[in-house]
PDB file of C-alpha atoms in Angstrom:
ATOM      1  CA  UNK Z1274     -12.386  21.571  -0.512  1.00  0.00           C
ATOM      2  CA  UNK Z1275     -11.091  24.789  -2.074  1.00  0.00           C
ATOM      3  CA  UNK Z1276     -12.559  23.695  -5.406  1.00  0.00           C
ATOM      4  CA  UNK Z1277     -16.033  23.508  -3.881  1.00  0.00           C
ATOM      5  CA  UNK Z1278     -15.713  26.946  -2.264  1.00  0.00           C
ATOM      6  CA  UNK Z1279     -14.569  28.558  -5.513  1.00  0.00           C
ATOM      7  CA  UNK Z1280     -17.278  26.736  -7.444  1.00  0.00           C
ATOM      8  CA  UNK Z1281     -20.005  28.042  -5.120  1.00  0.00           C
ATOM      9  CA  UNK Z1282     -18.541  31.536  -5.300  1.00  0.00           C
ATOM     10  CA  UNK Z1283     -18.522  31.403  -9.089  1.00  0.00           C
ATOM     11  CA  UNK Z1284     -22.107  30.119  -9.128  1.00  0.00           C
ATOM     12  CA  UNK Z1285     -23.288  32.965  -6.924  1.00  0.00           C
ATOM     13  CA  UNK Z1286     -21.492  35.545  -9.080  1.00  0.00           C
ATOM     14  CA  UNK Z1287     -23.003  34.130 -12.276  1.00  0.00           C
ATOM     15  CA  UNK Z1288     -26.439  34.029 -10.660  1.00  0.00           C
ATOM     16  CA  UNK Z1289     -26.225  37.674  -9.599  1.00  0.00           C
ATOM     17  CA  UNK Z1290     -24.835  38.823 -12.972  1.00  0.00           C
ATOM     18  CA  UNK Z1291     -27.430  36.979 -15.059  1.00  0.00           C
ATOM     19  CA  UNK Z1292     -30.396  37.667 -12.785  1.00  0.00           C
ATOM     20  CA  UNK Z1293     -29.831  41.299 -11.899  1.00  0.00           C
ATOM     21  CA  UNK Z1294     -27.505  42.398 -14.713  1.00  0.00           C
ATOM     22  CA  UNK Z1295     -29.209  40.792 -17.705  1.00  0.00           C
ATOM     23  CA  UNK Z1296     -32.691  40.433 -16.229  1.00  0.00           C
ATOM     24  CA  UNK Z1297     -32.986  36.737 -17.141  1.00  0.00           C
ATOM     25  CA  UNK Z1298     -35.794  34.682 -15.553  1.00  0.00           C
ATOM     26  CA  UNK Z1299     -35.146  32.912 -12.267  1.00  0.00           C
ATOM     27  CA  UNK Z1300     -35.251  29.431 -13.833  1.00  0.00           C
ATOM     28  CA  UNK Z1301     -32.691  30.200 -16.561  1.00  0.00           C
ATOM     29  CA  UNK Z1302     -30.530  32.012 -14.018  1.00  0.00           C
ATOM     30  CA  UNK Z1303     -30.285  28.809 -11.960  1.00  0.00           C
ATOM     31  CA  UNK Z1304     -29.433  26.855 -15.108  1.00  0.00           C
ATOM     32  CA  UNK Z1305     -26.549  29.199 -15.985  1.00  0.00           C
ATOM     33  CA  UNK Z1306     -25.316  29.225 -12.376  1.00  0.00           C
ATOM     34  CA  UNK Z1307     -25.250  25.429 -12.102  1.00  0.00           C
ATOM     35  CA  UNK Z1308     -23.736  25.096 -15.565  1.00  0.00           C
ATOM     36  CA  UNK Z1309     -20.881  27.440 -14.662  1.00  0.00           C
ATOM     37  CA  UNK Z1310     -20.279  25.478 -11.442  1.00  0.00           C
ATOM     38  CA  UNK Z1311     -20.241  22.177 -13.333  1.00  0.00           C
ATOM     39  CA  UNK Z1312     -17.790  23.437 -15.953  1.00  0.00           C
ATOM     40  CA  UNK Z1313     -15.505  24.872 -13.287  1.00  0.00           C
ATOM     41  CA  UNK Z1314     -15.565  21.636 -11.273  1.00  0.00           C
ATOM     42  CA  UNK Z1315     -14.820  19.583 -14.371  1.00  0.00           C
ATOM     43  CA  UNK Z1316     -11.889  21.752 -15.455  1.00  0.00           C
ATOM     44  CA  UNK Z1317     -10.477  21.878 -11.928  1.00  0.00           C
ATOM     45  CA  UNK Z1318     -10.772  18.086 -11.551  1.00  0.00           C
ATOM     46  CA  UNK Z1319      -8.935  17.489 -14.814  1.00  0.00           C
ATOM     47  CA  UNK Z1320      -6.148  19.893 -13.909  1.00  0.00           C
ATOM     48  CA  UNK Z1321      -5.765  18.419 -10.419  1.00  0.00           C
ATOM     49  CA  UNK Z1322      -5.753  14.866 -11.766  1.00  0.00           C
ATOM     50  CA  UNK Z1323      -3.067  15.820 -14.256  1.00  0.00           C
ATOM     51  CA  UNK Z1324      -0.929  17.335 -11.505  1.00  0.00           C
ATOM     52  CA  UNK Z1325      -1.431  14.282  -9.267  1.00  0.00           C
ATOM     53  CA  UNK Z1326      -0.600  11.843 -12.065  1.00  0.00           C
ATOM     54  CA  UNK Z1327       2.569  13.749 -12.899  1.00  0.00           C
ATOM     55  CA  UNK Z1328       3.741  13.485  -9.300  1.00  0.00           C
ATOM     56  CA  UNK Z1329       2.720   9.837  -9.102  1.00  0.00           C
ATOM     57  CA  UNK Z1330       4.783   9.068 -12.172  1.00  0.00           C
ATOM     58  CA  UNK Z1331       7.763  10.719 -10.516  1.00  0.00           C
ATOM     59  CA  UNK Z1332       7.437   8.443  -7.479  1.00  0.00           C
ATOM     60  CA  UNK Z1333       6.938   5.379  -9.665  1.00  0.00           C
ATOM     61  CA  UNK Z1334      10.100   6.227 -11.563  1.00  0.00           C
ATOM     62  CA  UNK Z1335      12.022   6.434  -8.281  1.00  0.00           C
ATOM     63  CA  UNK Z1336      10.674   3.023  -7.221  1.00  0.00           C
ATOM     64  CA  UNK Z1337      11.513   1.444 -10.593  1.00  0.00           C
ATOM     65  CA  UNK Z1338      14.982   2.987 -10.577  1.00  0.00           C
ATOM     66  CA  UNK Z1339      15.574   1.545  -7.107  1.00  0.00           C
ATOM     67  CA  UNK Z1340      14.451  -1.886  -8.288  1.00  0.00           C
ATOM     68  CA  UNK Z1341      16.792  -1.688 -11.270  1.00  0.00           C
ATOM     69  CA  UNK Z1342      19.704  -0.749  -9.028  1.00  0.00           C
ATOM     70  CA  UNK Z1343      18.953  -3.612  -6.635  1.00  0.00           C
ATOM     71  CA  UNK Z1344      18.699  -6.144  -9.452  1.00  0.00           C
ATOM     72  CA  UNK Z1345      21.964  -4.906 -10.949  1.00  0.00           C
ATOM     73  CA  UNK Z1346      23.749  -5.254  -7.585  1.00  0.00           C
ATOM     74  CA  UNK Z1347      22.287  -8.703  -6.993  1.00  0.00           C
ATOM     75  CA  UNK Z1348      23.515  -9.882 -10.377  1.00  0.00           C
ATOM     76  CA  UNK Z1349      26.926  -8.352  -9.692  1.00  0.00           C
ATOM     77  CA  UNK Z1350      27.153 -10.154  -6.343  1.00  0.00           C
ATOM     78  CA  UNK Z1351      26.125 -13.429  -7.974  1.00  0.00           C
ATOM     79  CA  UNK Z1352      28.918 -13.067 -10.524  1.00  0.00           C
ATOM     80  CA  UNK Z1353      31.547 -11.637  -8.200  1.00  0.00           C
ATOM     81  CA  UNK Z1354      30.816 -12.153  -4.501  1.00  0.00           C
ATOM     82  CA  UNK Z1355      32.663  -9.687  -2.300  1.00  0.00           C
ATOM     83  CA  UNK Z1356      33.174 -10.182   1.392  1.00  0.00           C
ATOM     84  CA  UNK Z1357      30.612 -12.020   3.497  1.00  0.00           C
ATOM     85  CA  UNK Z1358      26.983 -12.581   2.569  1.00  0.00           C
ATOM     86  CA  UNK Z1359      25.992 -10.341   5.480  1.00  0.00           C
ATOM     87  CA  UNK Z1360      28.019  -7.465   4.016  1.00  0.00           C
ATOM     88  CA  UNK Z1361      26.389  -7.895   0.605  1.00  0.00           C
ATOM     89  CA  UNK Z1362      22.918  -7.905   2.176  1.00  0.00           C
ATOM     90  CA  UNK Z1363      23.776  -4.726   4.048  1.00  0.00           C
ATOM     91  CA  UNK Z1364      24.730  -3.034   0.785  1.00  0.00           C
ATOM     92  CA  UNK Z1365      21.438  -4.101  -0.797  1.00  0.00           C
ATOM     93  CA  UNK Z1366      19.507  -2.801   2.208  1.00  0.00           C
ATOM     94  CA  UNK Z1367      21.405   0.488   2.048  1.00  0.00           C
ATOM     95  CA  UNK Z1368      20.496   0.864  -1.643  1.00  0.00           C
ATOM     96  CA  UNK Z1369      16.854   0.060  -0.942  1.00  0.00           C
ATOM     97  CA  UNK Z1370      16.700   2.472   2.002  1.00  0.00           C
ATOM     98  CA  UNK Z1371      18.140   5.284  -0.104  1.00  0.00           C
ATOM     99  CA  UNK Z1372      15.497   4.685  -2.783  1.00  0.00           C
ATOM    100  CA  UNK Z1373      12.637   4.650  -0.282  1.00  0.00           C
ATOM    101  CA  UNK Z1374      13.943   7.856   1.282  1.00  0.00           C
ATOM    102  CA  UNK Z1375      13.869   9.509  -2.148  1.00  0.00           C
ATOM    103  CA  UNK Z1376      10.296   8.341  -2.739  1.00  0.00           C
ATOM    104  CA  UNK Z1377       9.249   9.505   0.715  1.00  0.00           C
ATOM    105  CA  UNK Z1378      10.709  12.961   0.088  1.00  0.00           C
ATOM    106  CA  UNK Z1379       8.882  13.120  -3.257  1.00  0.00           C
ATOM    107  CA  UNK Z1380       5.563  12.777  -1.419  1.00  0.00           C
ATOM    108  CA  UNK Z1381       5.941  16.354  -0.157  1.00  0.00           C
ATOM    109  CA  UNK Z1382       5.304  17.564  -3.719  1.00  0.00           C
ATOM    110  CA  UNK Z1383       1.607  16.724  -3.203  1.00  0.00           C
ATOM    111  CA  UNK Z1384       1.115  19.173  -0.313  1.00  0.00           C
ATOM    112  CA  UNK Z1385       0.075  22.173  -2.477  1.00  0.00           C
ATOM    113  CA  UNK Z1386      -2.738  20.036  -3.897  1.00  0.00           C
ATOM    114  CA  UNK Z1387      -4.308  19.055  -0.567  1.00  0.00           C
ATOM    115  CA  UNK Z1388      -6.611  22.092  -0.548  1.00  0.00           C
ATOM    116  CA  UNK Z1389      -7.981  21.121  -3.943  1.00  0.00           C
ATOM    117  CA  UNK Z1390      -8.769  17.468  -3.216  1.00  0.00           C
ATOM    118  CA  UNK Z1391     -10.437  16.404   0.028  1.00  0.00           C
ATOM    119  CA  UNK Z1392      -9.180  12.797  -0.047  1.00  0.00           C
ATOM    120  CA  UNK Z1393      -5.721  13.387  -1.482  1.00  0.00           C
ATOM    121  CA  UNK Z1394      -3.999  13.970   1.867  1.00  0.00           C
ATOM    122  CA  UNK Z1395      -5.238  10.626   3.200  1.00  0.00           C
ATOM    123  CA  UNK Z1396      -4.096   8.884   0.037  1.00  0.00           C
ATOM    124  CA  UNK Z1397      -0.609  10.361   0.336  1.00  0.00           C
ATOM    125  CA  UNK Z1398      -0.500   9.577   4.066  1.00  0.00           C
ATOM    126  CA  UNK Z1399      -1.226   5.947   3.155  1.00  0.00           C
ATOM    127  CA  UNK Z1400       1.684   5.990   0.717  1.00  0.00           C
ATOM    128  CA  UNK Z1401       3.982   7.578   3.302  1.00  0.00           C
ATOM    129  CA  UNK Z1402       2.859   5.057   5.895  1.00  0.00           C
ATOM    130  CA  UNK Z1403       3.802   2.192   3.553  1.00  0.00           C
ATOM    131  CA  UNK Z1404       7.236   3.716   2.876  1.00  0.00           C
ATOM    132  CA  UNK Z1405       7.888   4.205   6.604  1.00  0.00           C
ATOM    133  CA  UNK Z1406       6.761   0.625   7.213  1.00  0.00           C
ATOM    134  CA  UNK Z1407       9.407  -0.584   4.766  1.00  0.00           C
ATOM    135  CA  UNK Z1408      11.967   1.501   6.630  1.00  0.00           C
ATOM    136  CA  UNK Z1409      10.752  -0.050   9.918  1.00  0.00           C
ATOM    137  CA  UNK Z1410       9.969   3.359  11.393  1.00  0.00           C
ATOM    138  CA  UNK Z1411       7.011   1.972  13.261  1.00  0.00           C
ATOM    139  CA  UNK Z1412       6.532   4.999  15.527  1.00  0.00           C
ATOM    140  CA  UNK Z1413       5.919   7.088  12.415  1.00  0.00           C
ATOM    141  CA  UNK Z1414       3.720   4.329  10.985  1.00  0.00           C
ATOM    142  CA  UNK Z1415       1.529   4.309  14.087  1.00  0.00           C
ATOM    143  CA  UNK Z1416       1.333   8.101  13.950  1.00  0.00           C
ATOM    144  CA  UNK Z1417       0.148   8.082  10.330  1.00  0.00           C
ATOM    145  CA  UNK Z1418      -2.312   5.177  10.654  1.00  0.00           C
ATOM    146  CA  UNK Z1419      -5.320   7.262  11.837  1.00  0.00           C
ATOM    147  CA  UNK Z1420      -4.820   9.578   8.837  1.00  0.00           C
ATOM    148  CA  UNK Z1421      -4.770   6.808   6.201  1.00  0.00           C
ATOM    149  CA  UNK Z1422      -7.240   5.091   3.892  1.00  0.00           C
ATOM    150  CA  UNK Z1423      -7.475   1.304   3.985  1.00  0.00           C
ATOM    151  CA  UNK Z1424      -8.770  -0.147   0.745  1.00  0.00           C
ATOM    152  CA  UNK Z1425      -5.715  -1.948  -0.664  1.00  0.00           C
ATOM    153  CA  UNK Z1426      -4.838  -5.412   0.766  1.00  0.00           C
ATOM    154  CA  UNK Z1427      -1.228  -4.466   1.558  1.00  0.00           C
ATOM    155  CA  UNK Z1428      -2.224  -1.353   3.531  1.00  0.00           C
ATOM    156  CA  UNK Z1429      -4.913  -3.331   5.364  1.00  0.00           C
ATOM    157  CA  UNK Z1430      -2.345  -5.952   6.315  1.00  0.00           C
ATOM    158  CA  UNK Z1431       0.129  -3.356   7.548  1.00  0.00           C
ATOM    159  CA  UNK Z1432      -2.573  -1.999   9.830  1.00  0.00           C
ATOM    160  CA  UNK Z1433      -3.373  -5.532  11.053  1.00  0.00           C
ATOM    161  CA  UNK Z1434       0.288  -6.239  11.805  1.00  0.00           C
ATOM    162  CA  UNK Z1435       0.634  -3.086  13.862  1.00  0.00           C
ATOM    163  CA  UNK Z1436      -2.570  -3.903  15.756  1.00  0.00           C
ATOM    164  CA  UNK Z1437      -1.217  -7.400  16.410  1.00  0.00           C
ATOM    165  CA  UNK Z1438       2.131  -6.057  17.603  1.00  0.00           C
ATOM    166  CA  UNK Z1439       0.417  -3.496  19.846  1.00  0.00           C
ATOM    167  CA  UNK Z1440      -2.109  -6.048  21.211  1.00  0.00           C
ATOM    168  CA  UNK Z1441      -4.939  -3.874  19.951  1.00  0.00           C
ATOM    169  CA  UNK Z1442      -8.291  -5.487  20.903  1.00  0.00           C
ATOM    170  CA  UNK Z1443      -9.897  -4.030  17.783  1.00  0.00           C
ATOM    171  CA  UNK Z1444      -7.951  -6.310  15.439  1.00  0.00           C
ATOM    172  CA  UNK Z1445     -10.780  -8.788  14.868  1.00  0.00           C
ATOM    173  CA  UNK Z1446     -13.307  -6.021  14.231  1.00  0.00           C
ATOM    174  CA  UNK Z1447     -10.948  -4.316  11.775  1.00  0.00           C
ATOM    175  CA  UNK Z1448     -10.389  -7.566   9.876  1.00  0.00           C
ATOM    176  CA  UNK Z1449     -14.115  -8.276   9.694  1.00  0.00           C
ATOM    177  CA  UNK Z1450     -14.716  -4.778   8.347  1.00  0.00           C
ATOM    178  CA  UNK Z1451     -11.792  -4.369   5.930  1.00  0.00           C
ATOM    179  CA  UNK Z1452     -10.174  -7.733   5.241  1.00  0.00           C
ATOM    180  CA  UNK Z1453     -12.954 -10.327   5.254  1.00  0.00           C
ATOM    181  CA  UNK Z1454     -15.176  -8.586   2.625  1.00  0.00           C
ATOM    182  CA  UNK Z1455     -12.385  -8.577   0.005  1.00  0.00           C
ATOM    183  CA  UNK Z1456     -12.978 -10.859  -2.963  1.00  0.00           C
ATOM    184  CA  UNK Z1457     -10.935 -13.038  -5.293  1.00  0.00           C
ATOM    185  CA  UNK Z1458      -7.147 -12.721  -4.958  1.00  0.00           C
ATOM    186  CA  UNK Z1459      -7.456  -9.504  -2.950  1.00  0.00           C
ATOM    187  CA  UNK Z1460      -8.572 -11.546   0.078  1.00  0.00           C
ATOM    188  CA  UNK Z1461      -5.561 -13.891   0.029  1.00  0.00           C
ATOM    189  CA  UNK Z1462      -3.008 -11.816   1.954  1.00  0.00           C
ATOM    190  CA  UNK Z1463      -5.364 -10.385   4.645  1.00  0.00           C
ATOM    191  CA  UNK Z1464      -6.994 -13.780   5.302  1.00  0.00           C
ATOM    192  CA  UNK Z1465      -3.665 -15.613   5.336  1.00  0.00           C
ATOM    193  CA  UNK Z1466      -2.251 -13.027   7.722  1.00  0.00           C
ATOM    194  CA  UNK Z1467      -5.252 -13.220  10.030  1.00  0.00           C
ATOM    195  CA  UNK Z1468      -5.042 -17.024  10.066  1.00  0.00           C
ATOM    196  CA  UNK Z1469      -1.320 -16.744  10.943  1.00  0.00           C
ATOM    197  CA  UNK Z1470      -2.166 -14.394  13.829  1.00  0.00           C
ATOM    198  CA  UNK Z1471      -4.900 -16.712  15.103  1.00  0.00           C
ATOM    199  CA  UNK Z1472      -2.502 -19.650  15.062  1.00  0.00           C
ATOM    200  CA  UNK Z1473       0.049 -17.638  17.022  1.00  0.00           C
ATOM    201  CA  UNK Z1474      -2.680 -16.993  19.595  1.00  0.00           C
ATOM    202  CA  UNK Z1475      -3.639 -20.647  19.769  1.00  0.00           C
ATOM    203  CA  UNK Z1476      -6.999 -20.172  18.034  1.00  0.00           C
ATOM    204  CA  UNK Z1477      -6.592 -23.027  15.590  1.00  0.00           C
ATOM    205  CA  UNK Z1478     -10.268 -23.606  14.825  1.00  0.00           C
ATOM    206  CA  UNK Z1479     -10.839 -19.912  14.084  1.00  0.00           C
ATOM    207  CA  UNK Z1480      -7.848 -19.944  11.743  1.00  0.00           C
ATOM    208  CA  UNK Z1481      -9.325 -22.920   9.904  1.00  0.00           C
ATOM    209  CA  UNK Z1482     -12.701 -21.166   9.628  1.00  0.00           C
ATOM    210  CA  UNK Z1483     -11.018 -18.029   8.243  1.00  0.00           C
ATOM    211  CA  UNK Z1484      -9.274 -19.970   5.488  1.00  0.00           C
ATOM    212  CA  UNK Z1485     -12.382 -22.024   4.768  1.00  0.00           C
ATOM    213  CA  UNK Z1486     -14.342 -18.828   4.122  1.00  0.00           C
ATOM    214  CA  UNK Z1487     -11.544 -17.365   1.980  1.00  0.00           C
ATOM    215  CA  UNK Z1488     -11.194 -20.603  -0.012  1.00  0.00           C
ATOM    216  CA  UNK Z1489     -14.675 -20.046  -1.434  1.00  0.00           C
ATOM    217  CA  UNK Z1490     -13.533 -16.766  -3.014  1.00  0.00           C
ATOM    218  CA  UNK Z1491     -10.107 -17.629  -4.417  1.00  0.00           C
ATOM    219  CA  UNK Z1492      -8.120 -20.478  -5.924  1.00  0.00           C
ATOM    220  CA  UNK Z1493      -4.775 -19.359  -4.532  1.00  0.00           C
ATOM    221  CA  UNK Z1494      -2.567 -22.422  -4.110  1.00  0.00           C
ATOM    222  CA  UNK Z1495      -0.859 -21.269  -0.907  1.00  0.00           C
ATOM    223  CA  UNK Z1496      -4.141 -20.465   0.836  1.00  0.00           C
ATOM    224  CA  UNK Z1497      -5.757 -23.748  -0.214  1.00  0.00           C
ATOM    225  CA  UNK Z1498      -2.685 -25.744   0.841  1.00  0.00           C
ATOM    226  CA  UNK Z1499      -2.730 -24.062   4.261  1.00  0.00           C
ATOM    227  CA  UNK Z1500      -6.444 -24.826   4.599  1.00  0.00           C
ATOM    228  CA  UNK Z1501      -5.760 -28.500   3.855  1.00  0.00           C
ATOM    229  CA  UNK Z1502      -2.979 -28.576   6.453  1.00  0.00           C
ATOM    230  CA  UNK Z1503      -5.185 -27.045   9.141  1.00  0.00           C
ATOM    231  CA  UNK Z1504      -8.119 -29.299   8.207  1.00  0.00           C
ATOM    232  CA  UNK Z1505      -5.816 -32.289   8.797  1.00  0.00           C
ATOM    233  CA  UNK Z1506      -4.570 -30.911  12.098  1.00  0.00           C
ATOM    234  CA  UNK Z1507      -1.082 -30.102  10.803  1.00  0.00           C
ATOM    235  CA  UNK Z1508      -0.985 -26.671  12.393  1.00  0.00           C
ATOM    236  CA  UNK Z1509       2.800 -26.492  12.682  1.00  0.00           C
ATOM    237  CA  UNK Z1510       3.225 -26.928   8.917  1.00  0.00           C
ATOM    238  CA  UNK Z1511       1.227 -23.796   8.131  1.00  0.00           C
ATOM    239  CA  UNK Z1512       3.315 -21.404   6.031  1.00  0.00           C
ATOM    240  CA  UNK Z1513       2.659 -18.233   4.067  1.00  0.00           C
ATOM    241  CA  UNK Z1514       6.047 -18.419   2.341  1.00  0.00           C
ATOM    242  CA  UNK Z1515       4.286 -19.207  -0.918  1.00  0.00           C
ATOM    243  CA  UNK Z1516       2.886 -15.669  -0.988  1.00  0.00           C
ATOM    244  CA  UNK Z1517       6.417 -14.436  -1.629  1.00  0.00           C
ATOM    245  CA  UNK Z1518       7.481 -10.824  -1.281  1.00  0.00           C
ATOM    246  CA  UNK Z1519       3.960  -9.666  -0.367  1.00  0.00           C
ATOM    247  CA  UNK Z1520       4.163 -11.770   2.802  1.00  0.00           C
ATOM    248  CA  UNK Z1521       7.769 -11.051   3.754  1.00  0.00           C
ATOM    249  CA  UNK Z1522       7.229  -7.300   3.245  1.00  0.00           C
ATOM    250  CA  UNK Z1523       5.036  -7.374   6.363  1.00  0.00           C
ATOM    251  CA  UNK Z1524       8.135  -8.119   8.445  1.00  0.00           C
ATOM    252  CA  UNK Z1525       6.685 -10.974  10.491  1.00  0.00           C
ATOM    253  CA  UNK Z1526       9.105 -13.542   9.094  1.00  0.00           C
ATOM    254  CA  UNK Z1527      12.440 -13.316   7.346  1.00  0.00           C
ATOM    255  CA  UNK Z1528      12.982 -14.817   3.931  1.00  0.00           C
ATOM    256  CA  UNK Z1529      15.582 -17.546   3.866  1.00  0.00           C
ATOM    257  CA  UNK Z1530      18.306 -16.309   1.569  1.00  0.00           C
ATOM    258  CA  UNK Z1531      20.212 -18.820  -0.551  1.00  0.00           C
ATOM    259  CA  UNK Z1532      23.938 -18.805  -0.126  1.00  0.00           C
ATOM    260  CA  UNK Z1533      25.863 -16.965  -2.840  1.00  0.00           C
ATOM    261  CA  UNK Z1534      28.589 -19.285  -3.994  1.00  0.00           C
ATOM    262  CA  UNK Z1535      31.739 -18.384  -5.849  1.00  0.00           C
ATOM    263  CA  UNK Z1536      31.607 -19.416  -9.479  1.00  0.00           C
ATOM    264  CA  UNK Z1537      34.886 -20.896 -10.636  1.00  0.00           C
ATOM    265  CA  UNK Z1538      36.099 -21.009 -14.214  1.00  0.00           C
ATOM    266  CA  UNK Z1539      37.916 -24.040 -15.455  1.00  0.00           C
ATOM    267  CA  UNK Z1540      40.391 -24.065 -18.320  1.00  0.00           C
TER     268      UNK Z1540
END
């Protein structure tokens, strides 16, 4: 927004200087004014993009560092289990929460750039919403939802889950607008989620129709297997577990954790 205001101001100044100061014709004056605005917009966009990318890289590094820490702890627990499995899971959750908190705090670094990019605030709000969703701070999630952008499948699904949990009557309309038009593998998670919700509500035929429409756009094994189960009336065998972490991150079901067994050494 500020970029546009400064660009228009610069254009007006160049117009006045060239037209009244140098006595250039009206046509060439417009050319110089628009050229100066274009150059300013281009330079500003490049500088803003560079600043945004630098901050994005910082957040990505925090996320990757958290993943490395979690993997290291998991491997350590596999080699040397300590205490109960519940205690080990709590330590992993604590490590993950600390990492997400760091990433969430890093989002504040974007605030000085909001005035320069009209859509940036909504993009960062979407990121913050996803982080708060992982932390299960659903009050904050619901607060941020109206200020977010919904283009990515995971963000769309988070919105759908909250609408489902809050019994929002606009869930179907939102899915038809944001989830159903997605193509290829992008449609897998939203369509699988919507089918799961329909089954929970006893709308088995609608769930089958949802997967049948999605099956035409993707070859995802989990989605096709679920469609086959529903087509054969095996509604209770429907499972999105095959979608892995993307599904369990929505918090509707808990992943079954394998037991960590003590490894004994024999001489």
